[in-house]
Coordinates of C-alpha atoms and ligand atoms in Angstrom, one line a residue:
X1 CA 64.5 4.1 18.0
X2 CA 62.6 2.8 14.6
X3 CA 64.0 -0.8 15.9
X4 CA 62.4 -0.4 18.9
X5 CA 59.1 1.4 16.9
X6 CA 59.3 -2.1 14.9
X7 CA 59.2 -4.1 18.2
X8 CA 56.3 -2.5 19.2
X9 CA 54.4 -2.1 16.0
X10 CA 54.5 -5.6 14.0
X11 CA 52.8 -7.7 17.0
X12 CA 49.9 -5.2 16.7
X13 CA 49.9 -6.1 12.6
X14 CA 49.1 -9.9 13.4
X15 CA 45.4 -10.7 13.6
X16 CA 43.8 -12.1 16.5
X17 CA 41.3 -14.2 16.3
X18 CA 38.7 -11.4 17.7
X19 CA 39.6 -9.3 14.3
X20 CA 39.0 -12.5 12.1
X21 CA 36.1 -12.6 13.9
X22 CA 34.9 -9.4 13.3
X23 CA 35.5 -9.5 9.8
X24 CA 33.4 -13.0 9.5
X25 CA 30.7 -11.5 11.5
X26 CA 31.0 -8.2 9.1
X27 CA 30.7 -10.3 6.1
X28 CA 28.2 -12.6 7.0
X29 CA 25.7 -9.4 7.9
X30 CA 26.3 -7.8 4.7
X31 CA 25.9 -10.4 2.5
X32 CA 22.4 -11.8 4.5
X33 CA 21.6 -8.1 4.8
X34 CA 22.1 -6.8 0.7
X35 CA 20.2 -10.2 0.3
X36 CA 16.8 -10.1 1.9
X37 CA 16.5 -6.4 3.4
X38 CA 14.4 -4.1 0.8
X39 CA 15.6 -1.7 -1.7
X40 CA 15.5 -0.6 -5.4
X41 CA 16.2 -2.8 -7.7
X42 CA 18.3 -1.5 -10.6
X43 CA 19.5 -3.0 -14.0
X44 CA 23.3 -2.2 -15.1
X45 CA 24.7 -1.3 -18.2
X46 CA 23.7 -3.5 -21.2
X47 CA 26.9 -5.4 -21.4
X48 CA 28.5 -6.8 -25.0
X49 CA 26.4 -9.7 -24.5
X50 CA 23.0 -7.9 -24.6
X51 CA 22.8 -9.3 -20.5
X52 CA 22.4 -6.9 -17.6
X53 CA 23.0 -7.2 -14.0
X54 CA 20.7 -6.1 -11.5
X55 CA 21.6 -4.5 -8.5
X56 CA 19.7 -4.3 -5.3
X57 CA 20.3 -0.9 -4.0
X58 CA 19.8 -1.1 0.0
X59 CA 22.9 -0.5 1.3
X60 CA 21.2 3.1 3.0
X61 CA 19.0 0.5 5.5
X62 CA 22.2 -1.9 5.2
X63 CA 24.2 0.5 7.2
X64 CA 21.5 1.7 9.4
X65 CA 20.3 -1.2 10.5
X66 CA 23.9 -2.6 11.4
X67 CA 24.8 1.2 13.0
X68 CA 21.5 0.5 15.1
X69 CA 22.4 -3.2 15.8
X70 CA 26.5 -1.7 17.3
X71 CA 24.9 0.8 19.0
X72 CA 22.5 -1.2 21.1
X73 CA 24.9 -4.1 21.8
X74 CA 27.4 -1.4 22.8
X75 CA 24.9 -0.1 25.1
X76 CA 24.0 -3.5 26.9
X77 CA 27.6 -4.5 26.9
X78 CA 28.0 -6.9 24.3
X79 CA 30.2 -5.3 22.0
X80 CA 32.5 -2.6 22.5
X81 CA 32.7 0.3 20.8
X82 CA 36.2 0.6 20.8
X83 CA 36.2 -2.8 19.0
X84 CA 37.9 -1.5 15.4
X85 CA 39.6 1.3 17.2
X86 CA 41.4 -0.7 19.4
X87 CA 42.2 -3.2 16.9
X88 CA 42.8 -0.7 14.0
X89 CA 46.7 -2.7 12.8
X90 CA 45.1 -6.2 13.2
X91 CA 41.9 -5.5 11.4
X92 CA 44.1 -3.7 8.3
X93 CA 46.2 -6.9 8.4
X94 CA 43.8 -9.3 8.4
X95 CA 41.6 -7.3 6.0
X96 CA 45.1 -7.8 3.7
X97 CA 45.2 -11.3 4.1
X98 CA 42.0 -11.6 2.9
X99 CA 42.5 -9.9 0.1
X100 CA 45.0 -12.0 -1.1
X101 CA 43.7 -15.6 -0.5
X102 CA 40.2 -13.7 -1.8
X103 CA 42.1 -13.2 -4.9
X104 CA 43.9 -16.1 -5.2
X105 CA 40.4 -17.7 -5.2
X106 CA 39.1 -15.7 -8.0
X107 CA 42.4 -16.1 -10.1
X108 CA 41.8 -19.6 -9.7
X109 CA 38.5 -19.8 -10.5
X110 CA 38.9 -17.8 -13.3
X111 CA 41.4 -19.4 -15.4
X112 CA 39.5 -22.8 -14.7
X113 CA 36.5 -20.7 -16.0
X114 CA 35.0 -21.9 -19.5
X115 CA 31.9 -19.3 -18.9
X116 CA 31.3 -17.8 -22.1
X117 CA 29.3 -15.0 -20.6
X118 CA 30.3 -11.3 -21.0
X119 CA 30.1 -11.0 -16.7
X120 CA 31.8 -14.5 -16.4
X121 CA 34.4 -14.8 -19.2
X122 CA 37.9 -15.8 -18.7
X123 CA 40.3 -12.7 -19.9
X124 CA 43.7 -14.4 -19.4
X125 CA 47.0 -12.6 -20.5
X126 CA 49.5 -15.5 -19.3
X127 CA 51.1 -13.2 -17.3
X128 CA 50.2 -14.4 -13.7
X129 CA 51.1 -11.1 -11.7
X130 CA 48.8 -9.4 -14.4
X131 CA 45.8 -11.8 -14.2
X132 CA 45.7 -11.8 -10.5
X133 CA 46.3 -7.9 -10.1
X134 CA 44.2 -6.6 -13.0
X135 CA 41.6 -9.7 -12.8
X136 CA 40.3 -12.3 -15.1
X137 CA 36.6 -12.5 -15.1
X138 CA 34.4 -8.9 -15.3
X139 CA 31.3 -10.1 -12.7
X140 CA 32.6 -13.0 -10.4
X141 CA 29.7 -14.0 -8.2
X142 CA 29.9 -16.3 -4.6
X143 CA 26.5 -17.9 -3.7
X144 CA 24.5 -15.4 -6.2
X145 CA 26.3 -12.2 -4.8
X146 CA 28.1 -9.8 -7.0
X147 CA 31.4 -10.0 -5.4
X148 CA 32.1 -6.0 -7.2
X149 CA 29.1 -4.7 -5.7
X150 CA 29.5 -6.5 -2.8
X151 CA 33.1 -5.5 -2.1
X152 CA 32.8 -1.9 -2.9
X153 CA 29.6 -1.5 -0.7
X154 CA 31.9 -3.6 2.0
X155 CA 34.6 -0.7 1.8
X156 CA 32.6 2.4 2.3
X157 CA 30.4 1.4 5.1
X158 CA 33.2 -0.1 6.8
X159 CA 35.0 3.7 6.3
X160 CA 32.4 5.5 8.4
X161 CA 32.4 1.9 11.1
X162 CA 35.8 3.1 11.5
X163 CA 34.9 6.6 12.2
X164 CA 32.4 5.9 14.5
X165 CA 34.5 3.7 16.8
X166 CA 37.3 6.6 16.7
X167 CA 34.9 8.4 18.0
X168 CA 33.5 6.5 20.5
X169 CA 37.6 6.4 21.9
X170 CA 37.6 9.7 21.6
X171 CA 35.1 10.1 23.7
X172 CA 36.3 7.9 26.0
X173 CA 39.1 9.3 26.3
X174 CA 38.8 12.7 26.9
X175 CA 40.1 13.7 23.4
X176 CA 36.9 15.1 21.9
X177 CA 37.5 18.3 20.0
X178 CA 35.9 20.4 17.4
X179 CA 38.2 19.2 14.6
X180 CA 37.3 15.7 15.2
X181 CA 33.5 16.9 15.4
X182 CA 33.8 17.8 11.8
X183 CA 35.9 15.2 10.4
X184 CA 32.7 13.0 11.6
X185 CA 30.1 14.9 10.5
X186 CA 31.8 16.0 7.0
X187 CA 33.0 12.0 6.6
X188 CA 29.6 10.8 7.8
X189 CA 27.3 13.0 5.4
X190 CA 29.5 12.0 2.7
X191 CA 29.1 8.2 3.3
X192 CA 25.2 8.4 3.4
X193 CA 24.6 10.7 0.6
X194 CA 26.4 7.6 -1.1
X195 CA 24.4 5.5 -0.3
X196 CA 21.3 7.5 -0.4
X197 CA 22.6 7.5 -4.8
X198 CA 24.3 4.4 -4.6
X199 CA 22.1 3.2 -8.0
X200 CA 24.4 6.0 -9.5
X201 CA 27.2 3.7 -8.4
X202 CA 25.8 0.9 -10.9
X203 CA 27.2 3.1 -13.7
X204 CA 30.8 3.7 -13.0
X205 CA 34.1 2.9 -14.7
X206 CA 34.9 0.2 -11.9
X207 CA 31.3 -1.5 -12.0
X208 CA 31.1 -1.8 -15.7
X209 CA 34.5 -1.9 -17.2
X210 CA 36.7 -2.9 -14.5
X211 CA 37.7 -6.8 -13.7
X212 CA 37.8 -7.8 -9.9
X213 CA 41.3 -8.5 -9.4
X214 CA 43.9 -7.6 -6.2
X215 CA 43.9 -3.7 -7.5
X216 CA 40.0 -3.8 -6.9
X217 CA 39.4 -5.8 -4.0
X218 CA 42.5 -4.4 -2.2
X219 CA 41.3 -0.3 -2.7
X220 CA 37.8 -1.1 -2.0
X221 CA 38.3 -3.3 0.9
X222 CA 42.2 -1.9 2.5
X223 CA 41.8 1.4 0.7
X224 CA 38.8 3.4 1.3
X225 CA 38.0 2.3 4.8
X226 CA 41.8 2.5 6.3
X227 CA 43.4 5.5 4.5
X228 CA 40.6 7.8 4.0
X229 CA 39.8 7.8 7.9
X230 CA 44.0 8.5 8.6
X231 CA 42.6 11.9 9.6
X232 CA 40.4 11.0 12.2
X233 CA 43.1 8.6 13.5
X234 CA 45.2 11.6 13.5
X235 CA 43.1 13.4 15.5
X236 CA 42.9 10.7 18.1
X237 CA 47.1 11.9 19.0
X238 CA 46.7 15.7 18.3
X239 CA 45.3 18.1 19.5
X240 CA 44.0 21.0 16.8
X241 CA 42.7 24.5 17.9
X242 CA 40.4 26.2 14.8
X243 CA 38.7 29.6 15.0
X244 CA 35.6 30.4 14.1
X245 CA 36.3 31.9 10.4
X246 CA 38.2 28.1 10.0
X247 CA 35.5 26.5 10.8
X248 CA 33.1 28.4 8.8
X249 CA 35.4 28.3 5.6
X250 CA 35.6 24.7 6.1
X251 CA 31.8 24.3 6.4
X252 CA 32.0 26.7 2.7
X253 CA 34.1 24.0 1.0
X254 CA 32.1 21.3 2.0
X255 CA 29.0 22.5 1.2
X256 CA 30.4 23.8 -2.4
X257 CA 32.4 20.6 -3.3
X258 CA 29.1 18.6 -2.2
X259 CA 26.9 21.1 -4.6
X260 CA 29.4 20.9 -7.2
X261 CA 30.2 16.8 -6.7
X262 CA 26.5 15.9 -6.6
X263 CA 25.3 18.6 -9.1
X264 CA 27.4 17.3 -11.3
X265 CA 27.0 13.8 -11.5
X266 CA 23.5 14.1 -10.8
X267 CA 23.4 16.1 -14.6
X268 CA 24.9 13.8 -16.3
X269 CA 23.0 10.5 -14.9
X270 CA 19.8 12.2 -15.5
X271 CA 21.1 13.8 -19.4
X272 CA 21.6 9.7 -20.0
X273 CA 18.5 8.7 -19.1
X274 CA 16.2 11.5 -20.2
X275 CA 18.4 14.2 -22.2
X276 CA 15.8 16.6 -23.0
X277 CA 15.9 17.6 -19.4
X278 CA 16.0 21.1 -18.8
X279 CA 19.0 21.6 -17.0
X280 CA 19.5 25.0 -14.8
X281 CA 16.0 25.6 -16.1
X282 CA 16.8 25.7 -19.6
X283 CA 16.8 23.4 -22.5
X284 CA 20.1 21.3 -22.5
X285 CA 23.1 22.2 -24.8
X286 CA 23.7 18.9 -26.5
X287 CA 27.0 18.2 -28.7
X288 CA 26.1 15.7 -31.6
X289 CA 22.9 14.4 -29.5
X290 CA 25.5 12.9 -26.9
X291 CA 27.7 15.0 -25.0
X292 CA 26.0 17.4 -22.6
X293 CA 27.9 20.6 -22.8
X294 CA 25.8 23.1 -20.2
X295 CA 24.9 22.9 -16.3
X296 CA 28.3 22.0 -15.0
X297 CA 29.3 20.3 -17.6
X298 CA 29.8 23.2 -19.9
X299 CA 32.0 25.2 -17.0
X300 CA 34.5 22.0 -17.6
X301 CA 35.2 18.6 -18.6
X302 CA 35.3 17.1 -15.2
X303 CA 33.4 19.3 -12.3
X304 CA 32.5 16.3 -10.8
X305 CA 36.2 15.7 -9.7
X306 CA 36.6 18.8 -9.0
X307 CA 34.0 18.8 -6.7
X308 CA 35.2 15.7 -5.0
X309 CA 38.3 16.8 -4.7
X310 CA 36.8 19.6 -2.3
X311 CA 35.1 17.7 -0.3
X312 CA 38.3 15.2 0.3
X313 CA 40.4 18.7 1.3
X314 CA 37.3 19.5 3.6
X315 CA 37.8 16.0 5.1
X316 CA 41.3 17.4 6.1
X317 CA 41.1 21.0 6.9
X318 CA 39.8 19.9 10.6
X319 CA 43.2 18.7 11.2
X320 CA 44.7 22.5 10.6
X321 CA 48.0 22.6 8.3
X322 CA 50.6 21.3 11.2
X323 CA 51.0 17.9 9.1
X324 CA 51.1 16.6 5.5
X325 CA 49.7 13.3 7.2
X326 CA 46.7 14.3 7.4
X327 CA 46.4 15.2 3.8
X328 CA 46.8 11.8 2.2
X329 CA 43.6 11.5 1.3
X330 CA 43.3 15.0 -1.0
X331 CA 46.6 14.6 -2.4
X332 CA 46.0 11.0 -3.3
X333 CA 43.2 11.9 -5.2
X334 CA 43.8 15.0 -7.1
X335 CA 47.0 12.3 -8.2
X336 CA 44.1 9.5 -9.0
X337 CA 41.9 12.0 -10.4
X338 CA 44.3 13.7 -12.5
X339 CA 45.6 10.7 -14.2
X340 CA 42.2 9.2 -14.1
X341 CA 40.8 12.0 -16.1
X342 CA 43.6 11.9 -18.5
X343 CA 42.8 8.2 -19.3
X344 CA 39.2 8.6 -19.6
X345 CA 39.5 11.4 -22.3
X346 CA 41.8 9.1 -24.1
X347 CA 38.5 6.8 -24.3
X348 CA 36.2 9.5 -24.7
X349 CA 38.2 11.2 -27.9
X350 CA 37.8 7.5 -29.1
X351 CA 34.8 6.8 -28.8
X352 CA 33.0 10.4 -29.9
X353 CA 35.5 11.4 -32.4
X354 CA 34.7 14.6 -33.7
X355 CA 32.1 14.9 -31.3
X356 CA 34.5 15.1 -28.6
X357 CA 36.8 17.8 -30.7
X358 CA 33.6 20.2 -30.8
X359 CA 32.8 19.5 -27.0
X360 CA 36.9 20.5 -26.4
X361 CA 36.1 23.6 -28.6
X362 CA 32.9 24.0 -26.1
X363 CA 34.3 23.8 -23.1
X364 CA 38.0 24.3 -22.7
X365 CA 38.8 23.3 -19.5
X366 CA 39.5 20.0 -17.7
X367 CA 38.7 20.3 -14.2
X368 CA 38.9 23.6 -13.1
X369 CA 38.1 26.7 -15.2
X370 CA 40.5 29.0 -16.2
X371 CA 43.5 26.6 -14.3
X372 CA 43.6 23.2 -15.8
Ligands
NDP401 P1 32.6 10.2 -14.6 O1 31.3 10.0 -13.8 O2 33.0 11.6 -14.9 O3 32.3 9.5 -16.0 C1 33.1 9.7 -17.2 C2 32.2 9.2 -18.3 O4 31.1 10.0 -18.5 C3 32.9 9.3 -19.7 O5 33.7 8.1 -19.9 C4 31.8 9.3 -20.6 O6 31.2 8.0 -20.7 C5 30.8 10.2 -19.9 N1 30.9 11.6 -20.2 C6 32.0 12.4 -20.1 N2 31.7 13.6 -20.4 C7 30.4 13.7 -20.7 C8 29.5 14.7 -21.2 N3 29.9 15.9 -21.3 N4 28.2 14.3 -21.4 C9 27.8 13.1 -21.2 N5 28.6 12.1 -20.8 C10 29.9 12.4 -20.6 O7 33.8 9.4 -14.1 P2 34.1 8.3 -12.9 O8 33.2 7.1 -13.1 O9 35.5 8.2 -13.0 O10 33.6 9.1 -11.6 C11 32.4 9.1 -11.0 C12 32.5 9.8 -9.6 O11 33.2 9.0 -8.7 C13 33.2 11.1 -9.7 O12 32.4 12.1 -9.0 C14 34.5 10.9 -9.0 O13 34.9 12.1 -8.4 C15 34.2 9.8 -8.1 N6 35.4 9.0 -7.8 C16 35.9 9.0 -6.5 C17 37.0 8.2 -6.2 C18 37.5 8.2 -4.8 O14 38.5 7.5 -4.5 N7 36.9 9.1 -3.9 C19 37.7 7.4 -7.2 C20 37.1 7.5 -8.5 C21 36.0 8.2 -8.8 P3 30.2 7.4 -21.8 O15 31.1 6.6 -22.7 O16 29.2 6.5 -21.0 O17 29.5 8.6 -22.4

């Protein structure tokens, strides 16, 4: 049975030249597109070299323009719909391979590299497993593009491309159902409010401190688009019967985890630029003139997790509890977050010293109060 599973499976893992094809085509459009089409321009971080990187924040019309562009050559019969959905194996594979020779590139490059720039510098351990998986130089760049940016931007848009043309075979074929109504609409409202604060992006651990090796171009270009959308594929092979008090408890835990997610890191990016900002309506708690310690980030250490992590289990609820399948995605992050938060309060109790002991005594609790 899994030999004949096997038979059947690894033809539809080699690409064809129609998924090399669409991943050119995807390319090209994004990098032309993050080029020339408008948006806010936004400096990075201030890096150890007193340079900044500036980041043109239009991946909102990016993806619109592209959905607009799918959807009318779908329509005259030029493309169709069922393109990625069809192709879902291929695509992953070929989106593999080019992680690797992409890699391979950049390893290259990098070791060869005698930039002595902060984005640009070689970091080279020796170890050739480690400099290709962890990468070598912080900004690589191809023909002026942040590659980082680029690639991250690349992953998330092609998540909700994926969506779409699941459910445009859904459609097709009969199989439209409430669950997979929801999985759309909760994955799709996620993916633009992204982008609608995708400047916020500009500040993260894996923009700023992170080196674009395998580990980075593999989760934001394999990663995010193929395993977070395993529910919708899911729902494509089963069928899911919720109630009305399911579905309205799985509107709640959207709508809370997207309060909570976007509450939260909305309080801290504004506290960092302007941190006399009143937050909740009242004057800030501030530990040592650095650590904000009200809002939600005086209810714990972390809310913004938390919150994410709400939103990734209202990604799944749709599919009802018949299968752990469909619960990669929450389960994979709580284990990323989890560990994730761990390591950045390593840095954190570094960094603020005995600023960060009186924000412990503040506010006790990692991620959710009174449990962890
Ligand atoms: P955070 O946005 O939580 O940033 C942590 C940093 O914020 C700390 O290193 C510190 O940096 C600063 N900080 C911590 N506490 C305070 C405080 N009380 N006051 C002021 N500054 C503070 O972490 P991430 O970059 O990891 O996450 C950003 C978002 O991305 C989160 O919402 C997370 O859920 C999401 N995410 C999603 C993933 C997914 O796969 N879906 C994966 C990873 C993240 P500093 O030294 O600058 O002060």
């Amino acid at each position: 049975m899994l030999e004949m599973d096997l038979r059947l499976l690894l033809p539809s893992l080699v690409p064809s030249s129609q998924s090399v094809y669409v991943l050119v085509f995807y390319f090209v459009y994004l990098a032309v597109a993050g080029e020339i089409l408008p948006g806010k321009v936004i400096r990075g971080v201030v890096l150890s070299d007193g340079s900044q990187h500036r980041y043109r924040c239009n991946g909102l019309f990016a993806l619109s323009l592209l959905v607009a562009i799918l959807g009318i050559s779908a329509k005259l019969g030029v493309l169709s719909p069922l393109v990625v959905a069809d192709r879902g194996l291929e695509l992953l594979s070929a989106t593999f391979i080019f992680c690797v020779l992409v890699t391979l590139v950049l390893y290259i490059t990098g070791r060869t590299s005698s930039d002595k720039s902060s984005s640009l510098k070689p970091h080279v351990s020796g170890n050739l497993l480690h400099d290709w998986w962890f990468g070598i130089q912080l900004n690589p760049q191809f023909i002026g593009i942040d590659l980082k940016f680029f690639f991250v931007r690349a992953g998330m848009m092609g998540w909700l491309l994926i969506n779409l043309s699941i459910l445009a075979k859904s459609f097709q074929d009969g199989s439209l159902s409430q669950s997979m109504i929801l999985y759309q609409i909760f994955c799709a409202l996620y993916i633009l409010d992204y982008f609608v604060h995708e400047e916020y992006m500009t500040s993260t651990w894996d923009i700023i401190a992170e080196r674009l090796g395998f580990m980075l171009v593999f989760g934001d270009l394999l990663w995010i688009p193929f395993t977070f959308s395993i529910q919708g594929w899911w729902l494509l092979h089963n069928k899911v019967e919720l109630t009305v008090p399911a579905i309205v408890a799985n509107f709640f835990v959207f709508l809370i985890g997207y309060m909570v997610f976007r509450g939260a890191n909305k309080q801290k990016h504004i506290f960092k630029k302007s941190p006399k900002t009143p937050i909740w309506g009242k004057p800030p708690v501030v530990v040592g003139g650095k650590l904000l310690a009200s809002g939600y980030w005086g209810i714990a250490r972390h809310c913004n997790y938390l919150g994410d992590l709400m939103l990734a289990l209202s990604f799944s609820l749709p599919c009802g509890i018949s299968s752990p399948v469909s619960y990669f995605y929450p389960i994979y992050l709580l284990i990323l977050l989890i560990w994730r938060e761990r390591r950045d309060e390593e840095r954190c109790a570094e960094k603020y010293k005995e600023i960060w002991a009186e924000y412990l005594r503040l506010v006790p609790y990692r991620i959710l109060p009174y449990v962890y």
